Amino acid sequence: MAQGKTEPVDRMLRRGQCLCGATSYHVLGALDEAAICHCTMCRRATGSALNVAVPVTTDRVEWTGREKLTEFESSPGKMRAFCGGCGAAVYSRRTDKPHSIRLRIGLLEQMDEITDLYHIYWASRIGWIDRFDALPKNDGEEPGRD
Ligand SMILES: [Zn+2]
Ligand SMILES: [Zn+2]
């Protein structure tokens, strides 16, 4: 960067919403980092083979319908929030870190802009994750599905 110039402050709002729309949020500023978690608890909590979460401070998130969320304490001090209407996994938080949550990026409209991704609990991954790039790719549903 040239001397004397400052990075523009990102004031853009990123939006996310659950499947039924009862809960939505806006996040202020860039989302540039996400953890791809392969732990067993995240699989069970999300119903998916892996969980992708982006950490944000709570002061950057503005909620609509947050009262529709239910928090489940999956281990001591670890809360996982899901929508009471559709069951979507929305975020997790630790009670000893009250100013931080980890949003599940499947709800985000701008997840493509996340550039810094890394795996956690890699040793717990499902075996076929290693073959992910090589799997057949269909743009719609699988061929032959009724
Ligand atoms: Zn919902
Ligand atoms: Zn996990």
Short mmCIF file of N, CA and C and ligand atoms in Angstrom, two decimals:
data_model
loop_
_atom_site.label_atom_id
_atom_site.label_comp_id
_atom_site.label_asym_id
_atom_site.label_seq_id
_atom_site.Cartn_x
_atom_site.Cartn_y
_atom_site.Cartn_z
N MET A 1 0.85 -1.20 0.00
CA MET A 1 0.00 0.00 0.00
C MET A 1 0.88 1.25 0.00
N ALA A 2 0.49 2.27 -0.78
CA ALA A 2 1.27 3.50 -0.84
C ALA A 2 1.23 4.23 0.49
N GLN A 3 2.33 4.88 0.77
CA GLN A 3 2.40 5.57 2.05
C GLN A 3 1.39 6.73 2.10
N GLY A 4 0.80 6.93 3.24
CA GLY A 4 -0.16 8.02 3.38
C GLY A 4 -1.58 7.61 3.06
N LYS A 5 -1.74 6.48 2.40
CA LYS A 5 -3.10 6.01 2.10
C LYS A 5 -3.57 5.09 3.21
N THR A 6 -4.86 5.14 3.45
CA THR A 6 -5.42 4.25 4.47
C THR A 6 -6.42 3.31 3.82
N GLU A 7 -6.49 2.14 4.36
CA GLU A 7 -7.45 1.14 3.87
C GLU A 7 -8.87 1.68 4.11
N PRO A 8 -9.76 1.62 3.08
CA PRO A 8 -11.13 2.06 3.33
C PRO A 8 -11.81 1.16 4.37
N VAL A 9 -12.53 1.78 5.26
CA VAL A 9 -13.24 1.00 6.28
C VAL A 9 -14.45 0.34 5.64
N ASP A 10 -14.56 -0.96 5.82
CA ASP A 10 -15.66 -1.70 5.22
C ASP A 10 -16.92 -1.54 6.09
N ARG A 11 -17.86 -0.74 5.59
CA ARG A 11 -19.09 -0.51 6.33
C ARG A 11 -20.26 -1.31 5.74
N MET A 12 -19.95 -2.17 4.81
CA MET A 12 -20.99 -2.93 4.13
C MET A 12 -21.66 -3.90 5.11
N LEU A 13 -22.95 -4.08 4.92
CA LEU A 13 -23.70 -5.04 5.73
C LEU A 13 -23.81 -6.36 4.98
N ARG A 14 -23.44 -7.43 5.66
CA ARG A 14 -23.65 -8.78 5.12
C ARG A 14 -24.93 -9.32 5.74
N ARG A 15 -25.73 -10.02 4.94
CA ARG A 15 -27.02 -10.49 5.42
C ARG A 15 -27.07 -12.00 5.47
N GLY A 16 -27.77 -12.51 6.49
CA GLY A 16 -28.01 -13.94 6.58
C GLY A 16 -29.42 -14.20 7.05
N GLN A 17 -29.98 -15.33 6.66
CA GLN A 17 -31.29 -15.72 7.19
C GLN A 17 -31.43 -17.22 7.21
N CYS A 18 -32.28 -17.69 8.13
CA CYS A 18 -32.52 -19.13 8.22
C CYS A 18 -33.47 -19.57 7.12
N LEU A 19 -33.71 -20.87 7.05
CA LEU A 19 -34.54 -21.42 5.96
C LEU A 19 -35.97 -20.89 5.99
N CYS A 20 -36.58 -20.77 7.15
CA CYS A 20 -37.98 -20.30 7.22
C CYS A 20 -38.09 -18.79 7.26
N GLY A 21 -36.99 -18.10 7.47
CA GLY A 21 -37.00 -16.64 7.48
C GLY A 21 -37.39 -16.01 8.80
N ALA A 22 -37.69 -16.82 9.81
CA ALA A 22 -38.08 -16.26 11.11
C ALA A 22 -36.93 -15.50 11.76
N THR A 23 -35.71 -15.92 11.48
CA THR A 23 -34.53 -15.27 12.04
C THR A 23 -33.63 -14.79 10.91
N SER A 24 -33.22 -13.54 11.02
CA SER A 24 -32.25 -13.03 10.05
C SER A 24 -31.33 -12.05 10.78
N TYR A 25 -30.25 -11.70 10.10
CA TYR A 25 -29.31 -10.77 10.73
C TYR A 25 -28.55 -10.00 9.66
N HIS A 26 -27.96 -8.91 10.08
CA HIS A 26 -27.00 -8.17 9.28
C HIS A 26 -25.70 -8.13 10.07
N VAL A 27 -24.60 -8.37 9.38
CA VAL A 27 -23.28 -8.25 9.99
C VAL A 27 -22.59 -7.05 9.37
N LEU A 28 -22.04 -6.19 10.20
CA LEU A 28 -21.32 -5.02 9.72
C LEU A 28 -19.87 -5.39 9.43
N GLY A 29 -19.43 -5.10 8.22
CA GLY A 29 -18.02 -5.28 7.88
C GLY A 29 -17.70 -6.62 7.27
N ALA A 30 -16.45 -6.77 6.90
CA ALA A 30 -16.00 -7.93 6.13
C ALA A 30 -15.99 -9.20 6.97
N LEU A 31 -16.27 -10.30 6.28
CA LEU A 31 -16.15 -11.63 6.87
C LEU A 31 -15.03 -12.31 6.10
N ASP A 32 -13.87 -12.35 6.67
CA ASP A 32 -12.72 -12.80 5.88
C ASP A 32 -12.10 -14.09 6.39
N GLU A 33 -12.69 -14.69 7.41
CA GLU A 33 -12.07 -15.87 7.99
C GLU A 33 -13.14 -16.86 8.37
N ALA A 34 -12.93 -18.13 8.05
CA ALA A 34 -13.90 -19.15 8.43
C ALA A 34 -13.19 -20.45 8.76
N ALA A 35 -13.72 -21.14 9.75
CA ALA A 35 -13.18 -22.43 10.14
C ALA A 35 -14.11 -23.53 9.64
N ILE A 36 -13.54 -24.52 8.97
CA ILE A 36 -14.29 -25.68 8.51
C ILE A 36 -14.07 -26.77 9.55
N CYS A 37 -15.13 -27.06 10.32
CA CYS A 37 -14.96 -27.97 11.45
C CYS A 37 -15.47 -29.37 11.12
N HIS A 38 -14.65 -30.34 11.42
CA HIS A 38 -14.98 -31.74 11.12
C HIS A 38 -15.30 -32.54 12.38
N CYS A 39 -15.57 -31.86 13.49
CA CYS A 39 -15.79 -32.62 14.72
C CYS A 39 -17.17 -33.29 14.73
N THR A 40 -17.27 -34.34 15.50
CA THR A 40 -18.52 -35.11 15.57
C THR A 40 -19.68 -34.26 16.09
N MET A 41 -19.41 -33.40 17.04
CA MET A 41 -20.50 -32.60 17.61
C MET A 41 -21.07 -31.63 16.59
N CYS A 42 -20.23 -31.03 15.79
CA CYS A 42 -20.73 -30.12 14.74
C CYS A 42 -21.54 -30.88 13.70
N ARG A 43 -21.11 -32.10 13.39
CA ARG A 43 -21.89 -32.89 12.43
C ARG A 43 -23.29 -33.14 12.96
N ARG A 44 -23.37 -33.54 14.20
CA ARG A 44 -24.69 -33.82 14.79
C ARG A 44 -25.52 -32.55 14.93
N ALA A 45 -24.88 -31.45 15.26
CA ALA A 45 -25.62 -30.20 15.47
C ALA A 45 -26.15 -29.62 14.17
N THR A 46 -25.43 -29.84 13.07
CA THR A 46 -25.83 -29.23 11.80
C THR A 46 -26.51 -30.21 10.86
N GLY A 47 -26.37 -31.50 11.14
CA GLY A 47 -26.90 -32.49 10.21
C GLY A 47 -26.10 -32.59 8.93
N SER A 48 -24.90 -32.06 8.94
CA SER A 48 -24.06 -32.04 7.75
C SER A 48 -22.73 -32.73 8.03
N ALA A 49 -21.99 -33.02 6.96
CA ALA A 49 -20.71 -33.72 7.11
C ALA A 49 -19.64 -32.82 7.72
N LEU A 50 -19.84 -31.51 7.61
CA LEU A 50 -18.90 -30.57 8.20
C LEU A 50 -19.64 -29.27 8.50
N ASN A 51 -19.02 -28.43 9.28
CA ASN A 51 -19.63 -27.17 9.68
C ASN A 51 -18.65 -26.04 9.36
N VAL A 52 -19.13 -25.01 8.68
CA VAL A 52 -18.27 -23.87 8.39
C VAL A 52 -18.76 -22.68 9.20
N ALA A 53 -17.89 -22.14 10.02
CA ALA A 53 -18.28 -21.09 10.95
C ALA A 53 -17.36 -19.88 10.83
N VAL A 54 -17.95 -18.70 10.90
CA VAL A 54 -17.18 -17.47 10.82
C VAL A 54 -17.33 -16.72 12.15
N PRO A 55 -16.19 -16.41 12.77
CA PRO A 55 -16.26 -15.70 14.05
C PRO A 55 -16.53 -14.21 13.85
N VAL A 56 -17.44 -13.68 14.66
CA VAL A 56 -17.70 -12.23 14.64
C VAL A 56 -17.93 -11.77 16.08
N THR A 57 -17.64 -10.51 16.31
CA THR A 57 -17.96 -9.95 17.62
C THR A 57 -19.44 -9.57 17.62
N THR A 58 -20.07 -9.71 18.77
CA THR A 58 -21.53 -9.54 18.85
C THR A 58 -21.96 -8.11 18.51
N ASP A 59 -21.08 -7.13 18.70
CA ASP A 59 -21.48 -5.75 18.40
C ASP A 59 -21.59 -5.49 16.90
N ARG A 60 -21.15 -6.44 16.07
CA ARG A 60 -21.25 -6.28 14.62
C ARG A 60 -22.53 -6.90 14.06
N VAL A 61 -23.32 -7.56 14.89
CA VAL A 61 -24.48 -8.31 14.40
C VAL A 61 -25.77 -7.66 14.88
N GLU A 62 -26.66 -7.40 13.93
CA GLU A 62 -27.98 -6.86 14.24
C GLU A 62 -29.02 -7.91 13.88
N TRP A 63 -29.83 -8.30 14.85
CA TRP A 63 -30.75 -9.43 14.67
C TRP A 63 -32.17 -9.00 14.38
N THR A 64 -32.87 -9.81 13.63
CA THR A 64 -34.32 -9.73 13.51
C THR A 64 -34.84 -11.13 13.87
N GLY A 65 -35.76 -11.19 14.80
CA GLY A 65 -36.34 -12.48 15.18
C GLY A 65 -35.42 -13.35 16.01
N ARG A 66 -34.49 -12.74 16.72
CA ARG A 66 -33.57 -13.56 17.52
C ARG A 66 -34.31 -14.37 18.59
N GLU A 67 -35.48 -13.86 19.01
CA GLU A 67 -36.26 -14.58 20.03
C GLU A 67 -36.78 -15.92 19.50
N LYS A 68 -36.70 -16.13 18.18
CA LYS A 68 -37.11 -17.42 17.61
C LYS A 68 -36.03 -18.50 17.78
N LEU A 69 -34.86 -18.07 18.23
CA LEU A 69 -33.75 -19.02 18.37
C LEU A 69 -33.83 -19.74 19.71
N THR A 70 -33.41 -20.99 19.70
CA THR A 70 -33.25 -21.78 20.92
C THR A 70 -31.77 -22.11 21.05
N GLU A 71 -31.25 -21.99 22.25
CA GLU A 71 -29.86 -22.36 22.48
C GLU A 71 -29.79 -23.69 23.21
N PHE A 72 -28.93 -24.55 22.72
CA PHE A 72 -28.70 -25.85 23.32
C PHE A 72 -27.27 -25.91 23.84
N GLU A 73 -27.09 -26.30 25.08
CA GLU A 73 -25.75 -26.39 25.66
C GLU A 73 -25.18 -27.78 25.35
N SER A 74 -24.34 -27.85 24.31
CA SER A 74 -23.86 -29.14 23.82
C SER A 74 -22.73 -29.71 24.68
N SER A 75 -21.99 -28.85 25.33
CA SER A 75 -21.01 -29.25 26.34
C SER A 75 -20.92 -28.07 27.30
N PRO A 76 -20.37 -28.26 28.47
CA PRO A 76 -20.41 -27.17 29.45
C PRO A 76 -19.87 -25.85 28.90
N GLY A 77 -20.72 -24.83 28.90
CA GLY A 77 -20.32 -23.51 28.44
C GLY A 77 -20.36 -23.31 26.94
N LYS A 78 -20.72 -24.33 26.17
CA LYS A 78 -20.78 -24.21 24.71
C LYS A 78 -22.24 -24.24 24.28
N MET A 79 -22.74 -23.11 23.76
CA MET A 79 -24.13 -22.99 23.36
C MET A 79 -24.23 -23.04 21.84
N ARG A 80 -25.21 -23.79 21.36
CA ARG A 80 -25.45 -23.86 19.91
C ARG A 80 -26.88 -23.39 19.67
N ALA A 81 -27.04 -22.36 18.83
CA ALA A 81 -28.34 -21.75 18.60
C ALA A 81 -28.93 -22.25 17.29
N PHE A 82 -30.21 -22.61 17.34
CA PHE A 82 -30.89 -23.03 16.12
C PHE A 82 -32.26 -22.38 16.07
N CYS A 83 -32.81 -22.28 14.87
CA CYS A 83 -34.12 -21.64 14.69
C CYS A 83 -35.22 -22.59 15.15
N GLY A 84 -36.14 -22.09 15.97
CA GLY A 84 -37.25 -22.89 16.45
C GLY A 84 -38.27 -23.18 15.36
N GLY A 85 -38.23 -22.42 14.27
CA GLY A 85 -39.17 -22.64 13.17
C GLY A 85 -38.72 -23.70 12.20
N CYS A 86 -37.44 -23.66 11.80
CA CYS A 86 -36.96 -24.56 10.75
C CYS A 86 -35.79 -25.44 11.19
N GLY A 87 -35.23 -25.19 12.35
CA GLY A 87 -34.13 -26.02 12.84
C GLY A 87 -32.76 -25.66 12.31
N ALA A 88 -32.67 -24.61 11.52
CA ALA A 88 -31.37 -24.22 10.97
C ALA A 88 -30.39 -23.90 12.08
N ALA A 89 -29.16 -24.40 11.94
CA ALA A 89 -28.08 -24.04 12.88
C ALA A 89 -27.64 -22.62 12.55
N VAL A 90 -27.66 -21.73 13.53
CA VAL A 90 -27.43 -20.31 13.26
C VAL A 90 -26.07 -19.82 13.79
N TYR A 91 -25.74 -20.19 15.01
CA TYR A 91 -24.44 -19.79 15.56
C TYR A 91 -24.11 -20.67 16.75
N SER A 92 -22.86 -20.58 17.18
CA SER A 92 -22.49 -21.13 18.48
C SER A 92 -21.77 -20.04 19.25
N ARG A 93 -21.71 -20.21 20.55
CA ARG A 93 -20.98 -19.25 21.38
C ARG A 93 -20.52 -19.97 22.64
N ARG A 94 -19.52 -19.39 23.27
CA ARG A 94 -19.04 -19.90 24.55
C ARG A 94 -19.41 -18.90 25.62
N THR A 95 -19.93 -19.39 26.72
CA THR A 95 -20.40 -18.49 27.76
C THR A 95 -19.25 -17.70 28.40
N ASP A 96 -18.01 -18.21 28.28
CA ASP A 96 -16.88 -17.46 28.83
C ASP A 96 -16.33 -16.43 27.84
N LYS A 97 -16.95 -16.35 26.65
CA LYS A 97 -16.57 -15.33 25.67
C LYS A 97 -17.83 -14.61 25.22
N PRO A 98 -18.39 -13.75 26.05
CA PRO A 98 -19.71 -13.17 25.78
C PRO A 98 -19.76 -12.21 24.60
N HIS A 99 -18.61 -11.78 24.09
CA HIS A 99 -18.63 -10.80 23.01
C HIS A 99 -18.32 -11.40 21.65
N SER A 100 -18.42 -12.71 21.56
CA SER A 100 -18.07 -13.36 20.30
C SER A 100 -19.05 -14.50 20.00
N ILE A 101 -19.44 -14.63 18.73
CA ILE A 101 -20.23 -15.78 18.28
C ILE A 101 -19.61 -16.30 16.99
N ARG A 102 -19.98 -17.52 16.63
CA ARG A 102 -19.49 -18.11 15.40
C ARG A 102 -20.70 -18.44 14.52
N LEU A 103 -20.91 -17.61 13.51
CA LEU A 103 -22.06 -17.79 12.62
C LEU A 103 -21.83 -18.97 11.69
N ARG A 104 -22.89 -19.73 11.42
CA ARG A 104 -22.84 -20.81 10.43
C ARG A 104 -23.03 -20.20 9.06
N ILE A 105 -22.04 -20.37 8.17
CA ILE A 105 -22.05 -19.54 6.97
C ILE A 105 -23.09 -19.94 5.95
N GLY A 106 -23.74 -21.09 6.13
CA GLY A 106 -24.78 -21.47 5.17
C GLY A 106 -25.94 -20.50 5.12
N LEU A 107 -26.09 -19.67 6.13
CA LEU A 107 -27.18 -18.69 6.16
C LEU A 107 -26.81 -17.40 5.45
N LEU A 108 -25.53 -17.23 5.17
CA LEU A 108 -25.05 -15.95 4.64
C LEU A 108 -25.24 -15.83 3.13
N GLU A 109 -25.59 -14.64 2.69
CA GLU A 109 -25.72 -14.39 1.25
C GLU A 109 -24.36 -14.09 0.62
N GLN A 110 -23.38 -13.71 1.43
CA GLN A 110 -22.08 -13.29 0.87
C GLN A 110 -20.97 -14.25 1.26
N MET A 111 -21.28 -15.52 1.42
CA MET A 111 -20.24 -16.44 1.89
C MET A 111 -19.09 -16.59 0.90
N ASP A 112 -19.36 -16.28 -0.38
CA ASP A 112 -18.32 -16.40 -1.41
C ASP A 112 -17.14 -15.48 -1.17
N GLU A 113 -17.34 -14.40 -0.45
CA GLU A 113 -16.25 -13.44 -0.27
C GLU A 113 -15.28 -13.83 0.84
N ILE A 114 -15.61 -14.88 1.55
CA ILE A 114 -14.70 -15.32 2.61
C ILE A 114 -13.46 -15.91 1.97
N THR A 115 -12.29 -15.39 2.33
CA THR A 115 -11.07 -15.76 1.63
C THR A 115 -10.12 -16.60 2.47
N ASP A 116 -10.24 -16.48 3.75
CA ASP A 116 -9.29 -17.16 4.64
C ASP A 116 -9.99 -18.33 5.32
N LEU A 117 -9.86 -19.51 4.74
CA LEU A 117 -10.53 -20.70 5.26
C LEU A 117 -9.50 -21.71 5.76
N TYR A 118 -9.84 -22.38 6.81
CA TYR A 118 -8.94 -23.42 7.30
C TYR A 118 -9.76 -24.51 7.97
N HIS A 119 -9.21 -25.72 8.01
CA HIS A 119 -9.87 -26.86 8.64
C HIS A 119 -9.52 -26.93 10.12
N ILE A 120 -10.48 -27.34 10.93
CA ILE A 120 -10.18 -27.68 12.31
C ILE A 120 -10.75 -29.08 12.59
N TYR A 121 -10.19 -29.75 13.56
CA TYR A 121 -10.53 -31.16 13.84
C TYR A 121 -10.41 -32.01 12.58
N TRP A 122 -9.35 -31.75 11.83
CA TRP A 122 -9.11 -32.43 10.56
C TRP A 122 -9.03 -33.95 10.73
N ALA A 123 -8.45 -34.37 11.83
CA ALA A 123 -8.29 -35.82 12.05
C ALA A 123 -9.64 -36.52 12.20
N SER A 124 -10.70 -35.77 12.51
CA SER A 124 -12.03 -36.37 12.68
C SER A 124 -12.84 -36.39 11.39
N ARG A 125 -12.26 -35.93 10.30
CA ARG A 125 -13.01 -35.81 9.04
C ARG A 125 -13.50 -37.17 8.57
N ILE A 126 -14.56 -37.13 7.78
CA ILE A 126 -15.06 -38.33 7.11
C ILE A 126 -14.08 -38.66 5.97
N GLY A 127 -13.84 -39.95 5.75
CA GLY A 127 -12.82 -40.36 4.80
C GLY A 127 -13.00 -39.78 3.41
N TRP A 128 -14.23 -39.68 2.93
CA TRP A 128 -14.41 -39.22 1.55
C TRP A 128 -14.19 -37.73 1.37
N ILE A 129 -13.97 -37.00 2.45
CA ILE A 129 -13.62 -35.57 2.31
C ILE A 129 -12.34 -35.44 1.48
N ASP A 130 -11.44 -36.39 1.61
CA ASP A 130 -10.18 -36.34 0.85
C ASP A 130 -10.40 -36.50 -0.65
N ARG A 131 -11.55 -37.08 -1.03
CA ARG A 131 -11.84 -37.28 -2.46
C ARG A 131 -12.81 -36.21 -2.99
N PHE A 132 -13.11 -35.21 -2.18
CA PHE A 132 -14.17 -34.24 -2.48
C PHE A 132 -14.05 -33.63 -3.88
N ASP A 133 -12.88 -33.14 -4.23
CA ASP A 133 -12.69 -32.47 -5.52
C ASP A 133 -12.91 -33.41 -6.69
N ALA A 134 -12.69 -34.70 -6.48
CA ALA A 134 -12.75 -35.67 -7.57
C ALA A 134 -14.15 -36.25 -7.76
N LEU A 135 -15.10 -35.95 -6.87
CA LEU A 135 -16.43 -36.54 -6.96
C LEU A 135 -17.19 -35.98 -8.16
N PRO A 136 -18.12 -36.77 -8.75
CA PRO A 136 -18.92 -36.27 -9.87
C PRO A 136 -19.68 -35.00 -9.47
N LYS A 137 -19.76 -34.04 -10.38
CA LYS A 137 -20.41 -32.76 -10.09
C LYS A 137 -21.62 -32.57 -11.00
N ASN A 138 -22.81 -32.53 -10.39
CA ASN A 138 -24.06 -32.30 -11.11
C ASN A 138 -24.58 -30.92 -10.73
N ASP A 139 -25.03 -30.16 -11.71
CA ASP A 139 -25.53 -28.81 -11.40
C ASP A 139 -26.90 -28.84 -10.73
N GLY A 140 -27.68 -29.88 -10.98
CA GLY A 140 -28.97 -30.01 -10.31
C GLY A 140 -28.96 -31.24 -9.43
N GLU A 141 -30.08 -31.90 -9.34
CA GLU A 141 -30.16 -33.12 -8.54
C GLU A 141 -29.40 -34.25 -9.24
N GLU A 142 -29.22 -35.34 -8.52
CA GLU A 142 -28.48 -36.44 -9.10
C GLU A 142 -29.24 -37.02 -10.29
N PRO A 143 -28.50 -37.50 -11.32
CA PRO A 143 -29.14 -38.04 -12.52
C PRO A 143 -30.06 -39.21 -12.14
N GLY A 144 -31.23 -39.28 -12.77
CA GLY A 144 -32.13 -40.39 -12.56
C GLY A 144 -33.04 -40.25 -11.35
N ARG A 145 -32.95 -39.14 -10.65
CA ARG A 145 -33.81 -38.96 -9.46
C ARG A 145 -35.23 -38.64 -9.90
N ASP A 146 -36.21 -39.31 -9.27
CA ASP A 146 -37.63 -39.07 -9.61
C ASP A 146 -38.14 -37.81 -8.93
ZN ZN B 1 -35.99 -20.64 10.60
ZN ZN B 2 -16.94 -28.66 15.51
#
